[in-house]
Amino acid sequence: MSNQKNILIYLEDKNLQTEIYSLFKQTLIYSPTIFEEIKIENKYINIENYDCLICDNKFVYFLEYLDKDVLIKHESHLLVYIISEYQIDFSDKFYSSIIFVHKRLPIYFRDFVNSIEKNLQLLNNKKNKKILIGDLIFYPYYKKIVNKNELEKIIKLTDKENSIIEYLSKEENFVVSKDVLLKEVWGYNEFVDTHTLETHIYKLRRKIEVDHKKPRYLMNEEGGYKLNFN
């Protein structure tokens, strides 16, 4: 079926791996694959072919089959279920495109499938989210903006630029103070001040405004900023 979700399975416990594979094979919405069955071309796995990875402690060995540069830049997040009694450190920037869910044994298949389905749906909702700001269409998941009048032109945003627009878009025509925006985007950081924010706003305006000196969308207000949705 064309709308099936592709599941990649890589478990140290081969009995559990076979059992999970067989159970997913019986469903209509999932198409499972066992990692050992894959013939890898050019060393790396194309993660875009899979919606979910089911792994265990062997995940650390699985990493050698993932291209770090591609994964860090990858726009479509990979959902990874870790079946393990141990915690793995996921703080590396490399993991920023991976959504981890930790599961302990025993696994109850119905609950397991429901969890995967729920998380894939949440991920899909995030991907489809768009916010209209005047003539601009903001896609927070993909960190990009397009203008209705120039759909072929894609404006790529940095992580911080994306966070600024996303936070300002929470309430229409609502003024956010510089201090609040600094806290929400940068967190508590003694090395970041309003000059840092102003620099990001300046660069952001040069990207999204027709004339950055006469902004139409990202407006200055007393003590802060707001988005003009009109």
XYZ file of C-alpha atoms in Angstrom:
230
model
C 0.000 0.000 0.000
C 1.360 3.422 -0.951
C 0.317 4.985 2.367
C 2.032 2.372 4.521
C 4.503 3.575 7.121
C 7.969 2.071 6.784
C 9.447 0.613 9.967
C 13.134 -0.304 10.226
C 13.961 -2.865 12.956
C 17.434 -3.424 14.398
C 17.496 -5.419 17.651
C 20.156 -7.454 19.402
C 17.544 -9.946 20.622
C 16.823 -11.792 17.369
C 13.785 -13.582 18.784
C 12.227 -10.282 19.797
C 13.229 -8.779 16.460
C 11.516 -11.584 14.542
C 8.424 -11.388 16.737
C 8.052 -7.628 16.295
C 8.667 -7.940 12.564
C 5.975 -10.635 12.242
C 3.431 -8.614 14.208
C 3.978 -5.481 12.130
C 3.803 -7.579 8.979
C 0.242 -8.538 9.914
C -0.894 -4.923 10.024
C -2.214 -2.999 7.039
C -0.597 0.336 7.815
C 3.016 -0.672 8.531
C 5.691 -2.147 6.299
C 8.525 -3.548 8.463
C 12.102 -4.245 7.366
C 14.853 -5.960 9.349
C 18.110 -4.060 9.080
C 20.257 -7.075 8.196
C 18.163 -7.625 5.093
C 19.091 -4.267 3.631
C 21.812 -3.977 1.026
C 23.408 -0.670 1.836
C 24.663 1.356 -1.116
C 27.435 3.913 -0.580
C 27.697 2.784 3.067
C 24.909 5.011 4.431
C 21.191 4.366 4.899
C 18.768 6.798 3.299
C 16.721 7.773 6.353
C 14.108 9.441 4.170
C 12.862 5.945 3.285
C 11.749 5.244 6.856
C 9.170 6.716 9.198
C 10.316 4.939 12.337
C 13.301 2.972 13.637
C 12.922 0.343 16.380
C 16.220 -0.348 18.081
C 17.866 -1.205 21.410
C 21.385 -0.797 22.806
C 22.659 -1.559 19.297
C 21.579 1.921 18.290
C 25.099 3.153 19.044
C 26.409 0.721 16.400
C 23.664 1.725 13.987
C 25.018 5.287 13.984
C 27.882 4.337 11.683
C 25.314 3.747 8.931
C 23.923 7.283 9.231
C 25.538 10.224 7.489
C 25.945 12.833 10.236
C 26.058 15.787 7.861
C 22.853 14.680 6.148
C 21.054 13.942 9.413
C 21.936 17.289 11.008
C 20.601 19.141 7.950
C 17.670 16.749 7.470
C 14.316 18.537 7.535
C 12.176 15.456 8.189
C 12.697 14.108 11.691
C 13.191 10.398 12.291
C 11.148 8.742 15.046
C 13.309 6.270 16.992
C 11.998 3.816 19.590
C 14.681 2.506 21.940
C 13.820 -0.760 23.708
C 16.339 -0.772 26.531
C 16.832 -0.869 30.281
C 19.555 1.762 29.932
C 19.481 5.440 29.081
C 21.507 6.779 26.145
C 22.929 10.294 26.032
C 21.078 12.142 23.275
C 22.567 15.596 23.890
C 24.816 15.594 20.804
C 23.805 18.021 18.022
C 23.807 14.973 15.759
C 20.570 13.841 17.419
C 18.682 17.079 16.718
C 16.801 15.442 13.810
C 15.865 12.373 15.870
C 12.848 12.063 18.160
C 13.519 9.399 20.791
C 10.943 7.344 22.666
C 12.230 4.988 25.360
C 10.422 1.681 25.954
C 11.110 -1.005 28.537
C 10.302 -4.697 28.290
C 7.829 -6.309 28.221
C 6.364 -4.740 25.076
C 2.599 -4.924 24.639
C 2.157 -4.791 20.904
C -1.191 -2.993 20.730
C 0.022 -0.243 23.060
C 3.306 -0.136 21.162
C 1.570 0.370 17.808
C -0.780 2.976 19.280
C 2.212 4.893 20.620
C 3.967 4.851 17.241
C 0.798 5.910 15.446
C 0.218 8.767 17.907
C 3.781 10.087 17.622
C 3.823 9.829 13.830
C 0.566 11.790 13.728
C 1.967 14.475 16.040
C 5.043 14.686 13.841
C 2.898 14.943 10.729
C 0.828 17.740 12.296
C 4.010 19.682 13.018
C 5.178 19.239 9.441
C 1.882 20.544 8.054
C 1.644 23.561 10.356
C 1.776 26.926 8.611
C 1.177 30.468 9.871
C 0.008 33.345 7.681
C 1.681 36.691 8.388
C 0.289 39.122 5.844
C 1.654 37.971 2.482
C 4.124 35.649 4.200
C 3.603 31.935 4.836
C 5.683 30.684 7.764
C 6.488 26.962 8.101
C 8.011 26.574 11.594
C 8.838 22.873 11.208
C 10.836 23.430 8.029
C 12.304 26.740 9.229
C 11.296 28.604 6.118
C 9.094 31.438 4.858
C 7.629 32.019 1.414
C 5.860 35.074 0.054
C 2.447 34.512 -1.548
C 3.569 36.728 -4.415
C 6.857 34.834 -4.926
C 6.097 31.201 -4.119
C 9.175 30.001 -5.961
C 11.431 31.950 -3.582
C 12.137 30.111 -0.321
C 13.516 32.085 2.627
C 15.557 29.798 4.874
C 15.694 30.671 8.570
C 18.330 29.903 11.169
C 17.276 28.148 14.378
C 17.189 31.424 16.308
C 15.365 33.313 13.534
C 12.796 30.534 13.390
C 12.322 30.633 17.170
C 11.881 34.422 17.117
C 9.157 34.292 14.457
C 7.475 31.305 16.097
C 7.309 32.975 19.500
C 6.096 36.303 18.099
C 3.389 34.491 16.132
C 1.751 33.012 19.230
C -0.616 35.956 19.586
C -1.687 38.179 16.713
C -0.435 41.786 16.946
C 0.877 41.109 20.466
C 3.957 43.071 21.578
C 6.739 40.959 23.124
C 9.352 42.776 25.182
C 13.027 42.328 24.343
C 13.715 40.745 27.735
C 10.957 38.154 27.286
C 12.091 37.340 23.747
C 15.688 36.923 24.912
C 14.606 34.574 27.688
C 12.317 32.493 25.454
C 14.744 32.152 22.535
C 18.149 32.065 24.239
C 17.173 30.961 27.730
C 19.208 32.154 30.697
C 22.546 33.134 29.159
C 24.716 35.791 30.768
C 26.639 36.291 27.520
C 23.537 37.259 25.500
C 22.103 40.778 25.645
C 19.671 42.969 23.714
C 22.361 43.751 21.121
C 22.371 40.058 20.156
C 18.599 40.138 19.699
C 18.719 43.382 17.714
C 21.352 41.888 15.395
C 19.133 38.865 14.721
C 16.110 41.103 14.111
C 18.135 43.184 11.640
C 19.264 40.085 9.705
C 15.746 38.653 9.810
C 14.263 41.828 8.355
C 16.766 41.779 5.509
C 15.451 38.318 4.660
C 11.698 38.791 4.906
C 11.016 42.481 4.266
C 10.828 44.134 0.839
C 12.524 47.149 2.425
C 14.176 46.284 5.744
C 14.386 49.993 6.612
C 10.594 50.259 6.364
C 9.428 46.954 7.872
C 5.930 45.745 7.128
C 5.862 42.407 8.982
C 8.370 42.511 11.853
C 7.509 45.709 13.680
C 9.286 47.716 16.374
C 7.130 48.681 19.323
C 8.053 50.440 22.545
C 10.350 48.055 24.399
C 9.870 45.153 22.036
C 8.612 43.662 18.783
C 5.455 42.304 17.208
C 4.351 40.698 13.952
C 1.912 42.520 11.706
C -0.542 39.902 10.427
C -2.531 42.351 8.279
